[in-house]
PDB file of C-alpha atoms in Angstrom:
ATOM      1  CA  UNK A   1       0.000   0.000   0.000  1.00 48.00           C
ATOM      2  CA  UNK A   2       1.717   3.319  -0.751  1.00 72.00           C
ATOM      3  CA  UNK A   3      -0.263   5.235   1.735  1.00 82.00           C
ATOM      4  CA  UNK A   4       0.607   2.947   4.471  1.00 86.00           C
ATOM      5  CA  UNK A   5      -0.165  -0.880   6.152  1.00 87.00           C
ATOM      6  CA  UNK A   6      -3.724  -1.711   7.647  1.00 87.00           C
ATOM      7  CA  UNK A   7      -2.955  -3.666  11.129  1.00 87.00           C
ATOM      8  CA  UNK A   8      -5.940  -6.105  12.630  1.00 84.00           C
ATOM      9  CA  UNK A   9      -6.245  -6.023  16.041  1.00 80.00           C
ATOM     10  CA  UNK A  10      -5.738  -9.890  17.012  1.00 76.00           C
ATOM     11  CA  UNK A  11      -7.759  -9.798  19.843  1.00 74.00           C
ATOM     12  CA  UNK A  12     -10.976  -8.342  18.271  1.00 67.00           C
ATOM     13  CA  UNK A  13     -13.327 -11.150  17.259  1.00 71.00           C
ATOM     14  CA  UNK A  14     -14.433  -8.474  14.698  1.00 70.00           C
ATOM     15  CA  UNK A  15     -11.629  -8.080  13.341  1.00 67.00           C
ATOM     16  CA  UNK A  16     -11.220  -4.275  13.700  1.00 77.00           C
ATOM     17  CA  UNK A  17      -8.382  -2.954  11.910  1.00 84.00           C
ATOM     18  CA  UNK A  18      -6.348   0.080  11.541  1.00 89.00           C
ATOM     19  CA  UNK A  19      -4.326   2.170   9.673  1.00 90.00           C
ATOM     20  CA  UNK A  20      -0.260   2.529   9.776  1.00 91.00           C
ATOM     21  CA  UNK A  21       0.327   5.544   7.731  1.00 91.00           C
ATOM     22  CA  UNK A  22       4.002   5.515   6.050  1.00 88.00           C
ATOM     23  CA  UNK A  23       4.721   8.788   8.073  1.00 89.00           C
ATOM     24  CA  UNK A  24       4.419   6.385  10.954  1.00 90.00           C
ATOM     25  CA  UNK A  25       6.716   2.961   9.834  1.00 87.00           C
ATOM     26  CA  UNK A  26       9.798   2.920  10.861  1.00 81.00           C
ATOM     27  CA  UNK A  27      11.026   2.168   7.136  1.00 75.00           C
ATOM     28  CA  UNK A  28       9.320   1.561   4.438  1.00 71.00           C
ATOM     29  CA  UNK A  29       6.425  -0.913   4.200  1.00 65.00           C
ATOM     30  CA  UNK A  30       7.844  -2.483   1.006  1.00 68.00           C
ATOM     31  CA  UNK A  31      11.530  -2.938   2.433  1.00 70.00           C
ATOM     32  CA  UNK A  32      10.244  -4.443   5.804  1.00 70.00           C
ATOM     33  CA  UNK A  33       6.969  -5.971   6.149  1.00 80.00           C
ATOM     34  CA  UNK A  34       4.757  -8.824   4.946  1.00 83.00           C
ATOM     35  CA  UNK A  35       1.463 -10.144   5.112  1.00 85.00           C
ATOM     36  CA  UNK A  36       0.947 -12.085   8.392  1.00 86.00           C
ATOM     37  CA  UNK A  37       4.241 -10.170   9.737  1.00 86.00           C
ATOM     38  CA  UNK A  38       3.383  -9.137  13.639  1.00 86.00           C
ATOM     39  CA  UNK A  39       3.659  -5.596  14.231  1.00 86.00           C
ATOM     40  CA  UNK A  40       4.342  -3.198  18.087  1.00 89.00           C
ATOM     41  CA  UNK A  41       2.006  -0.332  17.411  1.00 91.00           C
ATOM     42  CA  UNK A  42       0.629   2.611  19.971  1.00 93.00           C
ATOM     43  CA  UNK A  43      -2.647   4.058  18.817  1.00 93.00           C
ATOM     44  CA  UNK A  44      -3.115   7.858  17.994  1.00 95.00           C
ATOM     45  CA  UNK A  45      -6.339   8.190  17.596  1.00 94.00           C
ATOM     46  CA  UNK A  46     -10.209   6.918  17.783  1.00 91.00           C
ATOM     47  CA  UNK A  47     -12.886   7.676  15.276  1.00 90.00           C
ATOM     48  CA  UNK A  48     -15.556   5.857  16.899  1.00 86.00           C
ATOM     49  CA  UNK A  49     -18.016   7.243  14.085  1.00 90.00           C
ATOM     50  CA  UNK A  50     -16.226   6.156  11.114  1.00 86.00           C
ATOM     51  CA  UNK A  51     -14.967   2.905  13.225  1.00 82.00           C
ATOM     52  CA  UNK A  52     -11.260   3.792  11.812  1.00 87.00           C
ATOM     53  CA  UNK A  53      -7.872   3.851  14.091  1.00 91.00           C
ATOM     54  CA  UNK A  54      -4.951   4.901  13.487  1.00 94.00           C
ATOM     55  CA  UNK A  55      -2.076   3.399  14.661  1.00 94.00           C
ATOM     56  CA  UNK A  56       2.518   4.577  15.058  1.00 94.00           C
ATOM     57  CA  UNK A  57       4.972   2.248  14.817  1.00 91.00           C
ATOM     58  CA  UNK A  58       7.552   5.069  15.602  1.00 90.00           C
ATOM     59  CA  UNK A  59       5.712   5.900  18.491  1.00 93.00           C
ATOM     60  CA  UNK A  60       4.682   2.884  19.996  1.00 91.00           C
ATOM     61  CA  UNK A  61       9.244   2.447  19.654  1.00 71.00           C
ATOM     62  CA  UNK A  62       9.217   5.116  22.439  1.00 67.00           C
TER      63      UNK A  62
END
């Protein structure tokens, strides 16, 4: 994805997912990660409405 990696939550039986923006990898998404790869993420922010999260991998590295 070249705006970023969408993250499920694993323990969501809904399987709610968010958003990794590339702003937020620590290196590019093409150089680093995979499907099925497990990811430490900290999330920035709730849009209950819209049921969207996003989610920092730089930040959660703090």
């Amino acid at each position: 994805m070249p705006f970023g990696v969408f993250v499920r939550i694993e323990d969501r039986e809904d399987g709610f997912e968010g958003l990794v923006h590339t702003d937020e990898l620590d290196q590019s998404p093409q150089d680093v990660i995979e499907v099925g790869d497990a990811l430490t993420v900290k999330i920035t922010d709730v849009d209950l409405v819209r049921r969207r999260i996003a989610l920092s991998q730089r930040q959660a590295d703090r």
